[in-house]
Amino acid sequence: MSLHGRTALVTGGGRGIGAACARALAAAGARVAIAGRSEDALAAVAREIDAVAIRADLADRDDTDRLIACVAERVGAVDVLVNNAGVADSATLAATDDAMWDRMFEINATAVFRLCRALVPPMCARGWGRVVNIASTAGLTGFRYTAAYCASKHAVVGFTRALALDVARAGVTVNAVCPGWVDTDMTERAVATIAAKTGRTPEAARAELERASAQRRLVAPHEVAFAVAVLCDDDARGIHGQTIVVDGGGLLK
């Protein structure tokens, strides 16, 4: 895989899947910009891979607009867009208030749309581009107590498929990667929530999530990043409008 001469933007690039994607794209030769909320986490990854770090909170549309302007100023045209930033809250339907629903959609879905709206048309004009939206297996099926999260990730999958048709002849590919449970800080928070609500030990809660995979393990962030990097390669131009599941066979169960 070679991305020499290409510029990539990874949102949520300070930790977890986003940081792994940034590392993989940099290793393939891309110049990488990473965006996220934690300046310290961004700075650490930026130092490691010589990336450009931009603090941005995608729950704030003004901040998203500022990110778009800052990327143009600091790194120029974006060839590869990895929409990874996301939040995952869980609640019963009755406990899912408007604020939770709106925040989930703003970060998980609307920010994806707004970044694509700003960055994909220039890709089409140049005749080359790669968009990878990090969705979730929750964008392909349903899980209990995650109505807002599942709905937002289904929105990402639907948007990915529609946009792929829009740009099919422009030299730009658009795909979604759908991870299952990944060994990240977000999953650790889920483990803590399960333990607190059920009285189980954190070890038992983590084991329950591992059993969701046919391989009986959590996926590593770099495994998701590998799929992302492959989709960004020149030779992946025939992979378009797809949802690539990286979940250790969880959806097969």
Short mmCIF file of C-alpha atoms in Angstrom, two decimals:
data_model
loop_
_atom_site.label_atom_id
_atom_site.label_comp_id
_atom_site.label_asym_id
_atom_site.label_seq_id
_atom_site.Cartn_x
_atom_site.Cartn_y
_atom_site.Cartn_z
CA MET A 1 0.00 0.00 0.00
CA SER A 2 1.27 3.45 -0.86
CA LEU A 3 -0.27 6.82 -0.08
CA HIS A 4 2.82 8.88 -0.83
CA GLY A 5 1.82 12.35 -1.93
CA ARG A 6 -1.65 12.05 -0.38
CA THR A 7 -3.05 14.01 2.55
CA ALA A 8 -5.39 12.37 5.04
CA LEU A 9 -7.70 13.76 7.72
CA VAL A 10 -8.72 11.45 10.57
CA THR A 11 -11.33 12.66 13.05
CA GLY A 12 -11.20 11.28 16.56
CA GLY A 13 -7.52 10.72 15.84
CA GLY A 14 -6.16 11.07 19.35
CA ARG A 15 -6.90 7.58 20.63
CA GLY A 16 -8.33 4.17 19.86
CA ILE A 17 -9.37 3.39 16.31
CA GLY A 18 -8.65 6.92 15.10
CA ALA A 19 -5.08 6.91 16.38
CA ALA A 20 -4.53 3.48 14.85
CA CYS A 21 -5.87 4.74 11.51
CA ALA A 22 -3.59 7.76 11.65
CA ARG A 23 -0.59 5.50 12.28
CA ALA A 24 -1.53 3.16 9.44
CA LEU A 25 -2.03 5.97 6.93
CA ALA A 26 1.22 7.65 7.96
CA ALA A 27 3.04 4.32 7.60
CA ALA A 28 1.64 4.10 4.06
CA GLY A 29 3.23 7.45 3.28
CA ALA A 30 0.35 9.89 3.72
CA ARG A 31 0.66 13.27 5.33
CA VAL A 32 -1.83 13.05 8.18
CA ALA A 33 -3.94 15.59 10.04
CA ILE A 34 -5.78 14.41 13.13
CA ALA A 35 -8.68 16.10 14.86
CA GLY A 36 -10.26 15.51 18.24
CA ARG A 37 -11.21 17.00 21.58
CA SER A 38 -8.21 16.05 23.72
CA GLU A 39 -5.22 18.25 22.98
CA ASP A 40 -2.87 16.04 25.00
CA ALA A 41 -3.92 12.85 23.21
CA LEU A 42 -3.69 14.54 19.82
CA ALA A 43 -0.26 15.96 20.60
CA ALA A 44 1.08 12.54 21.60
CA VAL A 45 -0.05 10.91 18.36
CA ALA A 46 1.10 13.89 16.30
CA ARG A 47 4.60 13.65 17.77
CA GLU A 48 4.72 9.92 17.11
CA ILE A 49 3.83 10.09 13.40
CA ASP A 50 4.68 13.72 12.56
CA ALA A 51 1.03 14.62 12.05
CA VAL A 52 -0.79 17.93 12.22
CA ALA A 53 -3.05 18.05 15.29
CA ILE A 54 -6.20 20.19 15.31
CA ARG A 55 -8.47 20.42 18.32
CA ALA A 56 -12.13 20.25 17.32
CA ASP A 57 -15.38 19.25 18.99
CA LEU A 58 -17.67 17.88 16.29
CA ALA A 59 -20.68 18.29 18.56
CA ASP A 60 -20.29 22.02 17.83
CA ARG A 61 -21.04 22.95 14.21
CA ASP A 62 -19.01 26.14 14.46
CA ASP A 63 -16.06 24.03 15.59
CA THR A 64 -16.61 21.66 12.67
CA ASP A 65 -16.54 24.62 10.29
CA ARG A 66 -13.38 25.87 11.96
CA LEU A 67 -11.81 22.44 11.51
CA ILE A 68 -12.56 22.50 7.79
CA ALA A 69 -10.99 25.94 7.43
CA CYS A 70 -8.00 25.01 9.58
CA VAL A 71 -7.31 21.86 7.57
CA ALA A 72 -7.34 23.85 4.34
CA GLU A 73 -4.92 26.37 5.83
CA ARG A 74 -2.51 23.94 7.47
CA VAL A 75 -2.41 20.90 5.16
CA GLY A 76 -4.22 21.95 1.99
CA ALA A 77 -6.41 19.64 -0.06
CA VAL A 78 -7.60 16.45 1.64
CA ASP A 79 -7.35 13.26 -0.43
CA VAL A 80 -8.36 10.77 2.27
CA LEU A 81 -11.11 11.43 4.81
CA VAL A 82 -11.61 9.02 7.70
CA ASN A 83 -14.71 9.96 9.66
CA ASN A 84 -13.98 8.17 12.90
CA ALA A 85 -15.09 10.50 15.70
CA GLY A 86 -18.05 9.10 17.58
CA VAL A 87 -19.85 8.71 20.87
CA ALA A 88 -21.73 5.74 22.26
CA ASP A 89 -24.16 6.26 25.11
CA SER A 90 -26.63 3.62 26.25
CA ALA A 91 -30.03 4.02 27.84
CA THR A 92 -33.52 2.61 27.75
CA LEU A 93 -35.90 4.35 25.38
CA ALA A 94 -37.61 6.11 28.28
CA ALA A 95 -34.25 7.38 29.56
CA THR A 96 -33.06 8.57 26.15
CA ASP A 97 -33.73 12.29 26.27
CA ASP A 98 -33.60 14.73 23.37
CA ALA A 99 -30.13 15.93 24.34
CA MET A 100 -28.67 12.41 24.17
CA TRP A 101 -30.36 11.73 20.83
CA ASP A 102 -29.25 15.05 19.33
CA ARG A 103 -25.65 14.71 20.53
CA MET A 104 -25.39 11.16 19.19
CA PHE A 105 -26.63 12.22 15.77
CA GLU A 106 -24.60 15.44 15.67
CA ILE A 107 -21.28 13.68 16.24
CA ASN A 108 -21.92 10.26 14.71
CA ALA A 109 -23.89 11.25 11.63
CA THR A 110 -24.26 14.98 10.98
CA ALA A 111 -20.54 15.70 11.32
CA VAL A 112 -19.87 12.92 8.78
CA PHE A 113 -22.29 14.56 6.35
CA ARG A 114 -20.90 18.06 6.88
CA LEU A 115 -17.26 17.03 6.49
CA CYS A 116 -18.09 15.06 3.35
CA ARG A 117 -20.07 17.98 1.96
CA ALA A 118 -17.04 20.22 2.37
CA LEU A 119 -14.26 17.85 1.34
CA VAL A 120 -15.68 15.39 -1.20
CA PRO A 121 -16.55 17.82 -4.04
CA PRO A 122 -12.89 18.97 -4.28
CA MET A 123 -11.84 15.30 -4.38
CA CYS A 124 -14.22 14.78 -7.29
CA ALA A 125 -12.85 17.84 -9.06
CA ARG A 126 -9.31 16.43 -8.73
CA GLY A 127 -10.43 12.96 -9.84
CA TRP A 128 -9.18 11.03 -6.81
CA GLY A 129 -10.30 10.55 -3.25
CA ARG A 130 -11.02 8.06 -0.51
CA VAL A 131 -13.71 8.36 2.15
CA VAL A 132 -13.96 5.80 4.93
CA ASN A 133 -16.72 6.25 7.48
CA ILE A 134 -16.28 4.34 10.71
CA ALA A 135 -19.76 3.04 11.42
CA SER A 136 -20.38 -0.02 13.61
CA THR A 137 -22.06 -3.38 13.60
CA ALA A 138 -24.75 -1.32 15.35
CA GLY A 139 -25.28 0.24 11.92
CA LEU A 140 -26.23 -3.16 10.53
CA THR A 141 -28.33 -4.64 13.32
CA GLY A 142 -29.87 -3.64 16.64
CA PHE A 143 -28.65 -3.92 20.22
CA ARG A 144 -30.58 -3.45 23.43
CA TYR A 145 -30.51 -0.06 25.17
CA THR A 146 -28.74 1.66 22.27
CA ALA A 147 -31.59 3.02 20.15
CA ALA A 148 -29.95 6.41 19.57
CA TYR A 149 -26.54 4.93 18.85
CA CYS A 150 -27.90 2.27 16.49
CA ALA A 151 -30.02 4.83 14.67
CA SER A 152 -27.06 7.17 14.21
CA LYS A 153 -24.82 4.41 12.88
CA HIS A 154 -27.54 3.15 10.54
CA ALA A 155 -27.63 6.73 9.25
CA VAL A 156 -23.89 6.59 8.55
CA VAL A 157 -24.27 3.34 6.60
CA GLY A 158 -27.17 4.70 4.56
CA PHE A 159 -25.33 7.95 3.87
CA THR A 160 -22.23 6.01 2.79
CA ARG A 161 -24.19 3.97 0.26
CA ALA A 162 -26.01 6.99 -1.18
CA LEU A 163 -22.86 9.11 -1.45
CA ALA A 164 -21.05 6.22 -3.13
CA LEU A 165 -23.61 6.29 -5.93
CA ASP A 166 -23.33 10.07 -6.25
CA VAL A 167 -19.54 9.99 -6.82
CA ALA A 168 -19.17 6.61 -8.51
CA ARG A 169 -17.68 8.04 -11.73
CA ALA A 170 -15.53 10.71 -10.13
CA GLY A 171 -12.52 8.63 -9.04
CA VAL A 172 -13.61 8.80 -5.41
CA THR A 173 -14.53 5.74 -3.36
CA VAL A 174 -16.78 5.84 -0.30
CA ASN A 175 -17.00 2.93 2.11
CA ALA A 176 -17.90 2.20 5.71
CA VAL A 177 -16.01 0.04 8.17
CA CYS A 178 -18.21 -1.53 10.82
CA PRO A 179 -16.27 -2.67 13.89
CA GLY A 180 -17.72 -4.80 16.62
CA TRP A 181 -16.36 -4.52 20.16
CA VAL A 182 -12.86 -3.05 19.94
CA ASP A 183 -10.29 -2.88 22.73
CA THR A 184 -10.49 0.89 23.28
CA ASP A 185 -11.27 3.42 25.99
CA MET A 186 -14.86 3.52 24.73
CA THR A 187 -15.22 -0.20 25.36
CA GLU A 188 -13.67 0.16 28.81
CA ARG A 189 -16.35 2.73 29.61
CA ALA A 190 -18.97 0.25 28.40
CA VAL A 191 -17.45 -2.40 30.66
CA ALA A 192 -17.65 -0.02 33.62
CA THR A 193 -21.28 0.80 32.82
CA ILE A 194 -22.25 -2.87 32.56
CA ALA A 195 -20.48 -3.63 35.83
CA ALA A 196 -22.15 -0.73 37.62
CA LYS A 197 -25.65 -1.54 36.36
CA THR A 198 -25.52 -5.32 36.79
CA GLY A 199 -23.29 -5.77 39.82
CA ARG A 200 -20.88 -7.93 37.84
CA THR A 201 -17.14 -7.56 38.14
CA PRO A 202 -15.38 -5.64 35.36
CA GLU A 203 -13.73 -8.91 34.35
CA ALA A 204 -17.10 -10.61 33.95
CA ALA A 205 -18.49 -7.64 32.03
CA ARG A 206 -15.51 -7.65 29.68
CA ALA A 207 -15.85 -11.41 29.16
CA GLU A 208 -19.48 -10.87 28.12
CA LEU A 209 -18.37 -8.47 25.39
CA GLU A 210 -15.67 -10.89 24.27
CA ARG A 211 -18.32 -13.60 23.90
CA ALA A 212 -20.11 -11.38 21.37
CA SER A 213 -17.34 -12.32 18.94
CA ALA A 214 -17.17 -15.78 17.37
CA GLN A 215 -13.44 -15.55 18.09
CA ARG A 216 -14.18 -14.83 21.78
CA ARG A 217 -12.04 -11.69 21.88
CA LEU A 218 -12.12 -7.95 21.38
CA VAL A 219 -10.83 -6.65 18.07
CA ALA A 220 -7.61 -4.63 18.28
CA PRO A 221 -7.67 -1.05 16.95
CA HIS A 222 -4.89 -1.78 14.47
CA GLU A 223 -7.05 -4.49 12.88
CA VAL A 224 -9.71 -1.91 12.07
CA ALA A 225 -7.02 0.47 10.84
CA PHE A 226 -5.70 -2.19 8.48
CA ALA A 227 -9.09 -2.41 6.79
CA VAL A 228 -9.21 1.38 6.53
CA ALA A 229 -5.74 1.59 4.99
CA VAL A 230 -6.56 -1.10 2.43
CA LEU A 231 -9.66 0.82 1.34
CA CYS A 232 -7.51 3.91 0.78
CA ASP A 233 -5.07 2.20 -1.58
CA ASP A 234 -5.13 2.84 -5.33
CA ASP A 235 -5.82 -0.84 -5.96
CA ALA A 236 -8.99 -0.67 -3.84
CA ARG A 237 -10.82 1.52 -6.36
CA GLY A 238 -13.25 -1.31 -7.13
CA ILE A 239 -14.35 -1.53 -3.48
CA HIS A 240 -17.07 1.08 -3.38
CA GLY A 241 -20.22 1.64 -1.36
CA GLN A 242 -19.42 -1.31 0.87
CA THR A 243 -19.73 -2.00 4.58
CA ILE A 244 -16.65 -3.88 5.77
CA VAL A 245 -17.33 -5.69 9.03
CA VAL A 246 -14.43 -6.14 11.45
CA ASP A 247 -15.94 -7.93 14.43
CA GLY A 248 -14.32 -11.34 14.76
CA GLY A 249 -17.38 -12.99 13.27
CA GLY A 250 -19.83 -11.53 15.76
CA LEU A 251 -22.61 -10.93 13.24
CA LEU A 252 -22.40 -14.57 12.16
CA LYS A 253 -23.65 -15.77 15.51
#
